[in-house]
Coordinates of C-alpha atoms and ligand atoms in Angstrom, one line a residue:
M1 CA 0.0 0.0 0.0
A2 CA 1.5 3.3 -1.1
R3 CA 2.1 6.3 1.0
F4 CA 0.7 9.5 -0.7
I5 CA 2.3 12.9 -1.0
F6 CA 0.1 15.6 -2.3
I7 CA 1.8 18.6 -3.7
T8 CA 0.0 22.0 -4.0
G9 CA 1.1 25.5 -4.9
G10 CA 0.3 28.9 -3.6
V11 CA 1.0 32.7 -4.1
V12 CA 1.8 32.5 -7.8
S13 CA 2.0 29.9 -10.5
S14 CA 5.1 28.7 -12.3
L15 CA 7.0 28.1 -9.1
G16 CA 8.4 24.8 -10.2
K17 CA 6.0 22.4 -8.5
G18 CA 6.5 19.8 -11.2
L19 CA 10.3 20.0 -10.8
A20 CA 10.1 19.9 -7.0
S21 CA 7.8 16.8 -7.2
A22 CA 10.2 15.2 -9.7
A23 CA 13.2 15.9 -7.6
L24 CA 11.5 14.5 -4.5
G25 CA 10.6 11.4 -6.5
S26 CA 14.2 10.9 -7.5
L27 CA 15.4 11.4 -3.9
L28 CA 13.0 8.8 -2.6
Q29 CA 14.3 6.4 -5.3
A30 CA 17.9 7.2 -4.1
R31 CA 16.8 5.9 -0.7
G32 CA 15.6 2.7 -2.3
F33 CA 11.9 3.3 -2.5
T34 CA 9.7 2.9 -5.6
V35 CA 7.7 5.9 -6.8
R36 CA 5.0 7.0 -9.2
L37 CA 4.2 10.6 -10.0
R38 CA 0.8 12.0 -11.1
K39 CA -0.6 15.3 -12.2
L40 CA -4.1 16.5 -11.6
D41 CA -5.0 19.5 -13.7
P42 CA -8.0 21.7 -13.0
Y43 CA -8.6 23.0 -16.5
L44 CA -11.6 21.8 -18.5
N45 CA -9.8 20.5 -21.6
V46 CA -10.1 16.7 -21.6
D47 CA -6.4 16.6 -22.2
P48 CA -3.8 19.2 -23.4
G49 CA -3.7 17.5 -26.9
T50 CA -5.7 20.3 -28.5
M51 CA -4.1 23.2 -26.7
S52 CA -1.6 25.5 -28.5
P53 CA 2.0 25.0 -27.5
F54 CA 2.1 28.8 -27.2
E55 CA -0.4 28.6 -24.4
H56 CA 0.4 25.4 -22.6
G57 CA 3.9 24.4 -23.6
E58 CA 4.7 21.1 -25.0
V59 CA 2.3 18.1 -25.1
F60 CA 4.1 15.2 -23.5
V61 CA 3.2 11.8 -25.0
T62 CA 3.4 8.6 -23.0
D63 CA 4.1 5.1 -24.2
D64 CA 0.4 4.1 -24.0
G65 CA -0.5 7.1 -26.1
A66 CA -1.8 9.7 -23.6
E67 CA -1.3 13.4 -24.5
T68 CA -0.3 14.9 -21.2
D69 CA 1.1 17.9 -19.4
L70 CA 4.8 18.7 -19.8
D71 CA 5.3 18.1 -16.1
L72 CA 5.1 14.4 -16.8
G73 CA 8.3 15.0 -18.9
H74 CA 10.0 16.2 -15.7
Y75 CA 8.8 13.2 -13.8
E76 CA 10.2 10.8 -16.3
R77 CA 13.5 12.7 -16.8
F78 CA 14.1 12.6 -13.0
T79 CA 12.8 9.2 -12.1
G80 CA 13.2 7.2 -15.3
V81 CA 9.7 5.7 -14.5
P82 CA 7.7 5.8 -17.8
A83 CA 4.5 7.7 -17.3
C84 CA 1.2 6.3 -18.5
K85 CA -2.4 7.3 -19.2
T86 CA -3.3 7.0 -15.5
D87 CA -0.7 9.5 -14.4
S88 CA -2.5 12.6 -15.8
V89 CA -6.0 13.8 -15.4
S90 CA -7.9 17.1 -15.9
S91 CA -11.2 18.4 -14.7
G92 CA -12.4 17.9 -18.2
R93 CA -11.6 14.2 -18.1
I94 CA -13.1 13.7 -14.7
Y95 CA -16.4 15.5 -15.6
S96 CA -16.6 13.7 -18.9
N97 CA -16.3 10.3 -17.1
V98 CA -18.9 11.3 -14.6
L99 CA -21.3 12.5 -17.3
E100 CA -20.7 9.4 -19.3
K101 CA -21.6 7.2 -16.3
E102 CA -24.7 9.4 -15.7
R103 CA -25.9 8.7 -19.2
K104 CA -25.3 5.0 -18.8
G105 CA -27.4 5.0 -15.7
A106 CA -24.6 4.2 -13.3
Y107 CA -26.0 6.6 -10.7
L108 CA -29.7 5.9 -11.5
G109 CA -32.1 7.8 -9.3
K110 CA -29.4 10.1 -7.8
T111 CA -28.7 13.8 -8.2
I112 CA -25.2 14.1 -9.5
Q113 CA -23.1 16.5 -7.5
V114 CA -19.5 17.7 -7.1
I115 CA -19.4 16.0 -3.7
P116 CA -19.5 13.0 -3.8
H117 CA -19.6 12.1 -7.5
V118 CA -16.9 14.3 -8.9
T119 CA -14.7 13.9 -5.8
N120 CA -15.2 10.1 -5.8
E121 CA -14.1 10.1 -9.5
I122 CA -10.9 12.0 -8.5
K123 CA -10.3 9.7 -5.6
D124 CA -10.7 6.6 -7.7
F125 CA -8.1 8.1 -10.1
I126 CA -5.6 8.8 -7.4
S127 CA -5.8 5.3 -6.0
I128 CA -5.2 3.5 -9.4
G129 CA -2.2 1.1 -8.8
E130 CA -1.7 2.1 -5.2
D131 CA -0.4 -1.3 -4.3
D132 CA 2.4 -1.2 -6.8
V133 CA 4.7 1.5 -5.4
D134 CA 6.0 2.7 -2.0
F135 CA 5.2 6.4 -2.7
M136 CA 2.6 8.0 -4.9
L137 CA 3.3 11.7 -5.5
C138 CA 0.2 13.6 -6.7
E139 CA 0.7 17.2 -7.9
I140 CA -2.4 19.5 -8.1
G141 CA -2.1 22.0 -11.0
G142 CA -2.8 25.7 -10.5
T143 CA -2.7 27.5 -7.2
V144 CA -4.8 27.3 -4.0
G145 CA -7.7 29.6 -4.2
D146 CA -8.5 28.9 -7.9
I147 CA -12.2 28.1 -8.3
E148 CA -11.5 25.3 -10.7
G149 CA -9.1 23.6 -8.3
L150 CA -11.6 23.2 -5.4
P151 CA -13.0 19.7 -6.3
F152 CA -9.4 18.4 -6.4
F153 CA -8.5 20.0 -3.0
E154 CA -11.7 18.6 -1.5
A155 CA -11.0 15.2 -3.0
I156 CA -7.5 15.0 -1.5
R157 CA -8.8 16.2 1.9
Q158 CA -11.4 13.3 1.8
F159 CA -8.8 10.9 0.5
S160 CA -6.5 11.5 3.5
Q161 CA -9.4 10.8 5.8
D162 CA -10.3 7.6 4.0
K163 CA -6.8 6.3 4.4
E164 CA -5.0 5.1 7.6
R165 CA -3.6 7.9 9.8
G166 CA -0.2 8.9 8.6
Q167 CA -0.6 7.5 5.1
C168 CA -0.9 10.9 3.4
I169 CA 1.1 14.1 3.7
F170 CA 0.7 17.5 2.1
M171 CA 3.5 19.6 0.7
H172 CA 2.9 23.2 -0.2
L173 CA 5.1 25.2 -2.5
T174 CA 5.1 29.0 -2.2
L175 CA 7.1 32.1 -3.0
L176 CA 9.0 34.3 -0.5
P177 CA 9.4 37.6 -2.4
F178 CA 12.5 39.7 -1.6
I179 CA 11.8 43.4 -1.1
K180 CA 14.9 45.2 -2.2
A181 CA 14.1 48.5 -0.6
S182 CA 13.8 47.0 2.9
G183 CA 16.2 44.1 2.2
E184 CA 13.6 41.7 3.5
L185 CA 12.3 38.3 2.6
K186 CA 8.5 38.5 3.0
T187 CA 6.6 35.6 4.6
K188 CA 3.1 37.2 4.5
P189 CA 2.0 35.8 1.1
T190 CA 3.0 32.3 2.3
Q191 CA 1.0 32.8 5.5
H192 CA -2.0 33.8 3.5
S193 CA -1.7 30.9 1.1
V194 CA -1.5 28.4 4.0
K195 CA -4.5 30.2 5.6
E196 CA -6.4 29.6 2.3
L197 CA -5.4 26.0 2.4
R198 CA -6.5 25.5 6.0
S199 CA -9.8 27.1 5.2
I200 CA -10.6 24.2 2.9
G201 CA -9.4 21.7 5.5
L202 CA -5.8 21.0 4.3
A203 CA -2.9 21.6 6.7
P204 CA 0.6 21.4 5.0
D205 CA 3.2 19.1 6.6
I206 CA 6.0 20.6 4.6
L207 CA 6.5 24.0 3.1
V208 CA 8.8 24.4 0.2
C209 CA 9.6 28.1 -0.3
R210 CA 11.0 29.5 -3.5
S211 CA 13.4 32.4 -2.9
E212 CA 16.3 34.1 -4.6
G213 CA 18.6 33.4 -1.7
P214 CA 18.8 31.4 1.5
I215 CA 16.0 31.7 4.1
P216 CA 17.4 33.3 7.3
K217 CA 16.7 31.5 10.6
K218 CA 14.3 34.2 11.8
E219 CA 12.1 33.9 8.7
R220 CA 12.2 30.2 8.9
E221 CA 11.0 30.2 12.5
K222 CA 8.3 32.7 11.6
L223 CA 7.0 30.6 8.8
A224 CA 7.0 27.5 11.0
L225 CA 5.1 29.4 13.8
F226 CA 2.5 31.1 11.6
C227 CA 1.9 28.2 9.2
N228 CA 2.0 25.5 11.8
V229 CA 4.8 23.4 10.4
R230 CA 8.0 22.2 12.1
P231 CA 11.0 24.5 11.5
D232 CA 12.9 21.6 9.8
S233 CA 10.0 21.2 7.4
V234 CA 10.4 24.7 6.0
I235 CA 12.5 23.9 3.0
A236 CA 14.2 26.6 1.0
A237 CA 14.1 26.2 -2.8
Q238 CA 16.7 28.7 -4.1
D239 CA 16.9 29.6 -7.7
L240 CA 19.4 27.2 -9.4
S241 CA 21.5 27.6 -12.6
T242 CA 20.3 24.2 -13.8
I243 CA 17.3 22.1 -13.0
Y244 CA 19.6 19.1 -12.8
D245 CA 21.0 20.4 -9.5
A246 CA 17.5 20.2 -8.0
P247 CA 17.8 16.7 -6.4
L248 CA 21.1 17.5 -4.7
A249 CA 19.9 21.0 -3.7
Y250 CA 16.6 19.7 -2.2
H251 CA 18.5 16.9 -0.4
Q252 CA 20.9 19.4 1.1
E253 CA 17.9 21.4 2.3
G254 CA 16.5 18.3 3.9
L255 CA 13.4 17.8 1.8
D256 CA 13.6 14.0 1.6
Q257 CA 14.5 13.7 5.3
A258 CA 11.5 16.0 6.2
V259 CA 9.2 13.8 4.1
L260 CA 10.4 10.6 5.7
D261 CA 10.1 12.2 9.2
A262 CA 6.5 13.3 8.4
F263 CA 5.7 9.7 7.6
G264 CA 7.5 8.5 10.7
I265 CA 9.9 6.4 8.7
N266 CA 12.7 5.8 11.1
P267 CA 15.5 5.0 10.7
A268 CA 15.5 6.5 7.2
P269 CA 17.5 4.5 4.6
K270 CA 20.7 6.2 3.5
P271 CA 20.5 7.8 0.1
D272 CA 22.8 6.9 -2.8
L273 CA 23.2 10.2 -4.7
R274 CA 26.1 9.2 -7.0
K275 CA 23.9 9.3 -10.1
W276 CA 22.9 12.9 -9.4
E277 CA 26.5 13.9 -8.5
D278 CA 27.6 12.6 -11.9
V279 CA 24.8 14.5 -13.7
S280 CA 25.6 17.7 -11.8
D281 CA 29.3 17.3 -12.6
R282 CA 28.6 16.9 -16.3
V283 CA 26.4 20.0 -16.4
H284 CA 28.9 22.2 -14.6
N285 CA 32.1 20.9 -16.0
A286 CA 31.6 21.0 -19.7
E287 CA 34.8 21.1 -21.7
G288 CA 33.6 23.0 -24.7
Q289 CA 30.4 24.3 -26.3
V290 CA 28.4 23.8 -29.5
N291 CA 25.7 26.0 -31.1
V292 CA 22.5 24.4 -32.2
G293 CA 19.8 26.2 -34.1
I294 CA 16.3 25.0 -33.7
V295 CA 14.2 26.2 -36.6
G296 CA 10.6 26.1 -35.5
K297 CA 7.4 28.0 -35.2
Y298 CA 6.6 28.2 -31.5
T299 CA 9.9 29.9 -30.8
Q300 CA 8.6 32.6 -28.4
L301 CA 7.8 30.1 -25.7
E302 CA 10.7 27.8 -24.9
D303 CA 8.3 25.4 -23.0
A304 CA 6.8 24.6 -26.4
Y305 CA 9.9 22.4 -27.1
K306 CA 10.8 21.6 -23.5
S307 CA 11.8 17.9 -24.0
I308 CA 13.9 18.8 -27.1
A309 CA 15.8 21.5 -25.1
E310 CA 16.4 19.0 -22.3
A311 CA 17.4 16.1 -24.6
L312 CA 20.0 18.4 -26.2
T313 CA 21.3 19.2 -22.7
H314 CA 21.6 15.5 -22.1
G315 CA 23.4 15.0 -25.4
G316 CA 25.8 17.7 -24.3
M317 CA 26.4 15.9 -20.9
A318 CA 27.2 12.7 -22.8
N319 CA 29.8 14.6 -24.9
R320 CA 31.0 16.9 -22.0
V321 CA 30.0 20.0 -24.0
K322 CA 27.5 22.8 -23.2
V323 CA 24.8 23.0 -25.9
N324 CA 23.8 26.6 -26.7
V325 CA 20.4 26.6 -28.2
D326 CA 19.2 29.4 -30.4
W327 CA 15.5 29.5 -31.5
V328 CA 15.1 30.6 -35.1
D329 CA 11.7 31.5 -36.4
A330 CA 11.3 29.5 -39.7
E331 CA 9.1 32.3 -41.1
L332 CA 12.1 34.7 -41.2
F333 CA 13.6 33.2 -44.3
E334 CA 10.7 31.8 -46.2
A335 CA 11.4 34.3 -49.0
E336 CA 15.1 34.8 -48.6
D337 CA 18.4 33.0 -48.4
P338 CA 18.6 31.1 -45.0
A339 CA 22.4 31.2 -44.9
P340 CA 22.8 34.4 -42.9
H341 CA 20.4 33.0 -40.3
L342 CA 21.9 29.5 -40.1
E343 CA 25.6 29.8 -40.9
K344 CA 26.5 30.3 -37.2
F345 CA 25.3 26.9 -36.1
D346 CA 27.3 23.7 -35.7
A347 CA 24.1 21.7 -36.2
I348 CA 20.4 22.3 -37.1
L349 CA 17.3 20.8 -35.6
V350 CA 13.8 21.1 -37.1
P351 CA 11.3 20.0 -34.5
G352 CA 7.7 18.8 -34.7
G353 CA 4.8 21.1 -35.6
F354 CA 1.4 21.5 -37.0
G355 CA 0.0 23.5 -39.9
E356 CA 1.6 25.1 -42.9
R357 CA 2.9 28.3 -41.4
G358 CA 6.7 28.3 -41.4
T359 CA 7.1 25.1 -43.4
E360 CA 8.8 26.7 -46.4
G361 CA 11.4 28.0 -44.1
K362 CA 11.9 24.6 -42.5
I363 CA 12.3 23.1 -46.0
K364 CA 15.0 25.7 -46.7
A365 CA 16.7 24.8 -43.4
A366 CA 16.8 21.1 -44.4
E367 CA 18.2 22.0 -47.8
F368 CA 20.8 24.3 -46.2
A369 CA 21.9 21.5 -43.9
R370 CA 21.9 18.8 -46.6
T371 CA 23.9 20.8 -49.2
R372 CA 26.3 22.5 -46.7
K373 CA 26.8 19.2 -44.9
V374 CA 25.8 20.6 -41.5
P375 CA 24.4 17.9 -39.0
Y376 CA 20.6 17.9 -39.2
L377 CA 18.1 16.2 -37.0
G378 CA 14.5 16.4 -38.2
I379 CA 11.8 15.4 -35.7
C380 CA 8.3 14.4 -37.0
L381 CA 7.4 17.5 -39.1
G382 CA 11.2 18.0 -39.4
M383 CA 11.5 14.6 -41.0
Q384 CA 8.6 15.3 -43.3
M385 CA 10.2 18.6 -44.4
A386 CA 13.5 16.9 -45.1
V387 CA 11.6 14.4 -47.3
I388 CA 9.8 17.1 -49.2
E389 CA 13.0 19.0 -49.7
A390 CA 14.7 15.9 -51.1
A391 CA 11.7 15.1 -53.3
R392 CA 11.7 18.7 -54.7
N393 CA 15.4 19.2 -55.1
L394 CA 16.8 15.7 -55.7
A395 CA 14.0 13.6 -57.2
D396 CA 12.5 16.1 -59.7
L397 CA 9.2 16.4 -57.8
G398 CA 9.2 20.2 -57.9
D399 CA 5.7 20.4 -56.4
A400 CA 6.2 17.9 -53.6
G401 CA 4.3 18.8 -50.4
S402 CA 2.1 17.5 -47.6
E403 CA -1.6 16.8 -47.6
E404 CA -1.7 18.6 -44.3
F405 CA -1.3 21.9 -46.2
D406 CA -3.7 21.0 -49.0
H407 CA -6.9 21.5 -47.0
E408 CA -8.9 23.5 -49.5
A409 CA -11.2 20.9 -51.1
G410 CA -10.6 20.3 -54.8
K411 CA -7.5 22.5 -54.9
K412 CA -4.4 20.3 -55.1
R413 CA -1.3 22.4 -54.8
F414 CA 1.1 19.7 -54.1
T415 CA 2.1 16.2 -55.0
P416 CA 1.5 14.6 -51.6
V417 CA 4.7 12.8 -50.7
V418 CA 3.4 13.2 -47.1
Y419 CA -0.2 12.0 -46.8
H420 CA -3.0 11.7 -44.2
L421 CA -2.8 8.2 -42.8
K422 CA -6.3 6.6 -42.3
E423 CA -5.5 3.0 -41.4
W424 CA -2.6 1.4 -39.5
V425 CA -1.7 -1.4 -37.2
Q426 CA -1.1 -1.0 -33.5
G427 CA 0.0 -4.2 -31.8
N428 CA -2.6 -6.7 -33.0
Y429 CA -5.2 -4.2 -33.8
K430 CA -6.1 -2.2 -36.9
V431 CA -6.8 1.5 -36.3
T432 CA -8.9 3.5 -38.7
R433 CA -9.5 7.2 -39.0
S434 CA -11.4 9.6 -41.3
V435 CA -10.9 13.3 -42.1
S436 CA -14.1 14.1 -40.1
D437 CA -12.8 12.5 -36.9
D438 CA -12.5 14.5 -33.7
K439 CA -9.3 16.5 -33.4
G440 CA -8.5 15.3 -29.9
G441 CA -6.7 12.0 -29.3
T442 CA -7.0 10.8 -32.9
M443 CA -3.4 10.9 -34.1
R444 CA -1.0 8.0 -34.3
L445 CA -0.1 8.2 -30.7
G446 CA 2.3 6.5 -28.3
A447 CA 5.0 3.8 -28.6
Y448 CA 5.4 1.9 -31.9
N449 CA 8.3 -0.4 -33.0
A450 CA 10.6 0.3 -35.9
V451 CA 13.0 -2.0 -37.7
L452 CA 16.3 -0.4 -38.8
T453 CA 18.3 -1.3 -41.8
E454 CA 21.5 -3.2 -41.1
G455 CA 24.6 -1.0 -41.6
S456 CA 22.7 2.2 -41.7
K457 CA 23.7 5.2 -39.7
V458 CA 20.8 5.0 -37.3
A459 CA 21.4 1.3 -36.6
Q460 CA 24.9 2.3 -35.7
V461 CA 23.7 5.2 -33.5
Y462 CA 21.2 3.0 -31.6
G463 CA 23.5 0.0 -31.6
S464 CA 20.5 -2.1 -32.4
D465 CA 18.2 -3.0 -35.3
A466 CA 14.9 -2.9 -33.4
I467 CA 13.6 0.2 -31.5
E468 CA 10.5 1.5 -29.9
E469 CA 9.7 5.2 -29.9
R470 CA 6.8 7.5 -29.2
H471 CA 4.7 9.1 -31.9
R472 CA 2.3 11.9 -32.3
H473 CA 1.3 12.8 -35.8
R474 CA -1.5 12.4 -38.4
Y475 CA 0.5 12.4 -41.6
E476 CA 3.1 9.9 -43.0
V477 CA 5.8 9.9 -45.7
D478 CA 4.4 8.0 -48.7
I479 CA 6.3 4.7 -49.3
Q480 CA 5.6 4.9 -53.0
Y481 CA 8.4 7.5 -53.4
R482 CA 11.0 5.3 -51.6
K483 CA 12.8 4.0 -54.7
Q484 CA 12.9 7.4 -56.4
L485 CA 14.3 9.1 -53.3
E486 CA 16.8 6.3 -52.4
E487 CA 18.3 6.5 -55.9
K488 CA 19.0 10.1 -55.2
G489 CA 20.6 9.4 -51.8
L490 CA 17.7 9.8 -49.2
I491 CA 17.7 6.4 -47.6
F492 CA 14.7 5.0 -45.7
S493 CA 16.7 3.4 -42.9
G494 CA 13.9 2.7 -40.4
M495 CA 10.5 1.2 -41.2
S496 CA 7.4 0.1 -39.3
P497 CA 7.6 -3.7 -38.8
D498 CA 5.0 -4.2 -41.6
G499 CA 7.2 -2.2 -43.9
R500 CA 4.5 0.3 -44.8
L501 CA 5.4 3.4 -42.8
P502 CA 8.8 5.1 -43.1
E503 CA 10.0 5.8 -39.6
I504 CA 13.6 7.1 -40.3
V505 CA 15.3 8.7 -43.3
E506 CA 19.0 9.6 -43.7
V507 CA 21.1 11.2 -46.3
K508 CA 23.9 9.2 -47.8
D509 CA 27.3 10.8 -48.0
H510 CA 26.5 13.3 -45.4
P511 CA 28.3 13.6 -42.0
W512 CA 25.0 13.4 -40.1
F513 CA 21.5 13.9 -41.6
I514 CA 18.7 12.0 -39.9
G515 CA 14.9 12.5 -39.9
V516 CA 12.7 10.6 -37.6
Q517 CA 8.9 10.3 -37.7
F518 CA 8.8 9.9 -33.9
H519 CA 9.8 12.0 -30.9
P520 CA 13.1 10.6 -29.4
E521 CA 13.3 13.6 -27.1
L522 CA 10.5 12.2 -24.9
K523 CA 12.6 9.3 -23.8
S524 CA 15.9 11.1 -23.1
K525 CA 17.1 11.3 -19.5
P526 CA 20.1 13.2 -17.9
F527 CA 21.5 9.9 -16.7
E528 CA 20.7 8.1 -19.9
P529 CA 20.9 10.5 -22.9
H530 CA 18.9 9.4 -25.9
P531 CA 21.3 7.8 -28.5
L532 CA 20.1 10.1 -31.3
F533 CA 20.7 13.3 -29.2
R534 CA 24.0 11.9 -27.9
D535 CA 25.2 11.3 -31.4
F536 CA 23.7 14.5 -32.9
V537 CA 25.6 16.6 -30.4
R538 CA 28.8 14.5 -31.0
A539 CA 28.4 15.4 -34.8
A540 CA 27.9 19.1 -33.9
K541 CA 31.0 18.9 -31.8
E542 CA 32.9 17.4 -34.7
N543 CA 31.6 20.0 -37.1
S544 CA 32.5 22.9 -34.8
R545 CA 36.1 21.6 -34.8
L546 CA 36.2 21.7 -38.6
V547 CA 35.3 25.4 -38.8
Ligands
LIG1 N1 1.8 17.9 -38.4 C1 2.5 16.7 -38.7 C2 1.6 15.5 -38.6 O1 0.5 15.5 -38.1 C3 3.7 16.5 -37.8 C4 3.3 16.4 -36.4 C5 4.4 16.6 -35.4 O2 5.4 17.1 -35.8 N2 4.3 16.2 -34.2 O3 1.9 14.4 -39.2

């Protein structure tokens, strides 16, 4: 039976609750415990799959095909535990389940209410798989006081009462603003936030306080007194230069010890932190640097490509270099020479994306990388763009394009070398789709196998000829152009096991040019960098030596 840690936030959003939860998970693992992390989001979307990356940041995809919040990416990167469908839920999903049950007559005769029907649905969700791990960490999105969050707060309050005494604890993350004029760290917003929590029946056991600098003893004691927590359960979360210092920093502050104390786990098993010491050493002691240009569309919000940025950092750690990432808006050079924008980079990455905007710029970036022999990694849309570029410029298909951009009925602008996939195989099942399907949750999602061509670059990079990677896309490269493209040097070096769907392409006689239909960034970890990112950064390093 798991012990539960509920993580809430107050004062302001974006305090790094996800990171704190992930770091705590990794520290409990370092002490020999098993963990699972979950995110409960109060918004009404059923999942973030249909939200704009500008608004919500990246959509993180799990092996079992759930489109989830980017915090699940942090959880995986810090604990290495693959997240699944049952690790992420929103109010939208909860309400839609309740309403579906109501229509089926599951509550026949009853008036459906937030308490108990919605709260019961939330509680059922929290307890899925509770016998499988030592600790279940559940993060509640948003901040205390949000109207939408109330059913979740009420549900976790009830949940802790349903369980044995001491089986659940509450950790609350807040901000201690520093007022320059008076030179003081202010505790009042935290006091108010805890008051708000207590008014809905929740008393925090642990306070994690974000602050620019250390928390002096006086403020710590004040917080403990006014917020009714023990002084050693007031944990400072100072700003860090890298997120990968978080496990060690939280450990030094005593977070994991405070958690074990709160559960009465005594004596506490000693932690083995060697893994994180190595990670931290690699981040801080890089022996050089490389410059990578990411040519994308959602460049104003870095969170839109969160996992890619992290995977590049991991690739840098593996090669002991710092990876400087520059975000380049693909629209900048749709009508001009991309060279002035791209020449400064040691390698170019074109990430995933949706819609036509910016695609001509991405095609130009692929052409620049291919012809100038600059290392290129194309991910999902980035692979599709590389194929279109090769079709246009190498295989005499001047009007090659993607069906994704030919949405006006009857007006065909392109020869679709990338087409809308309507039928495919997933495990032992056939999946079918039509153009009129819902937008949410209808893509080719989650983990699929691919078979790699012996002797190819990717087979060498992976050190294997069979891989499994996560997907999130609607369109596919058309196999019928394979021969034509391979004759011109674009090799289809990874295919779905049934040989129908191109999964990887690479350019022959190029130092490093690989396009993948899947999202390798989702599986990269600081202590286990993804082979493609490790090798891509190695190629960038090699290229930087040449110039
Ligand atoms: N828009 C493209 C598709 O649906 C690519 C998606 C992506 O890059 N994730 O196939």
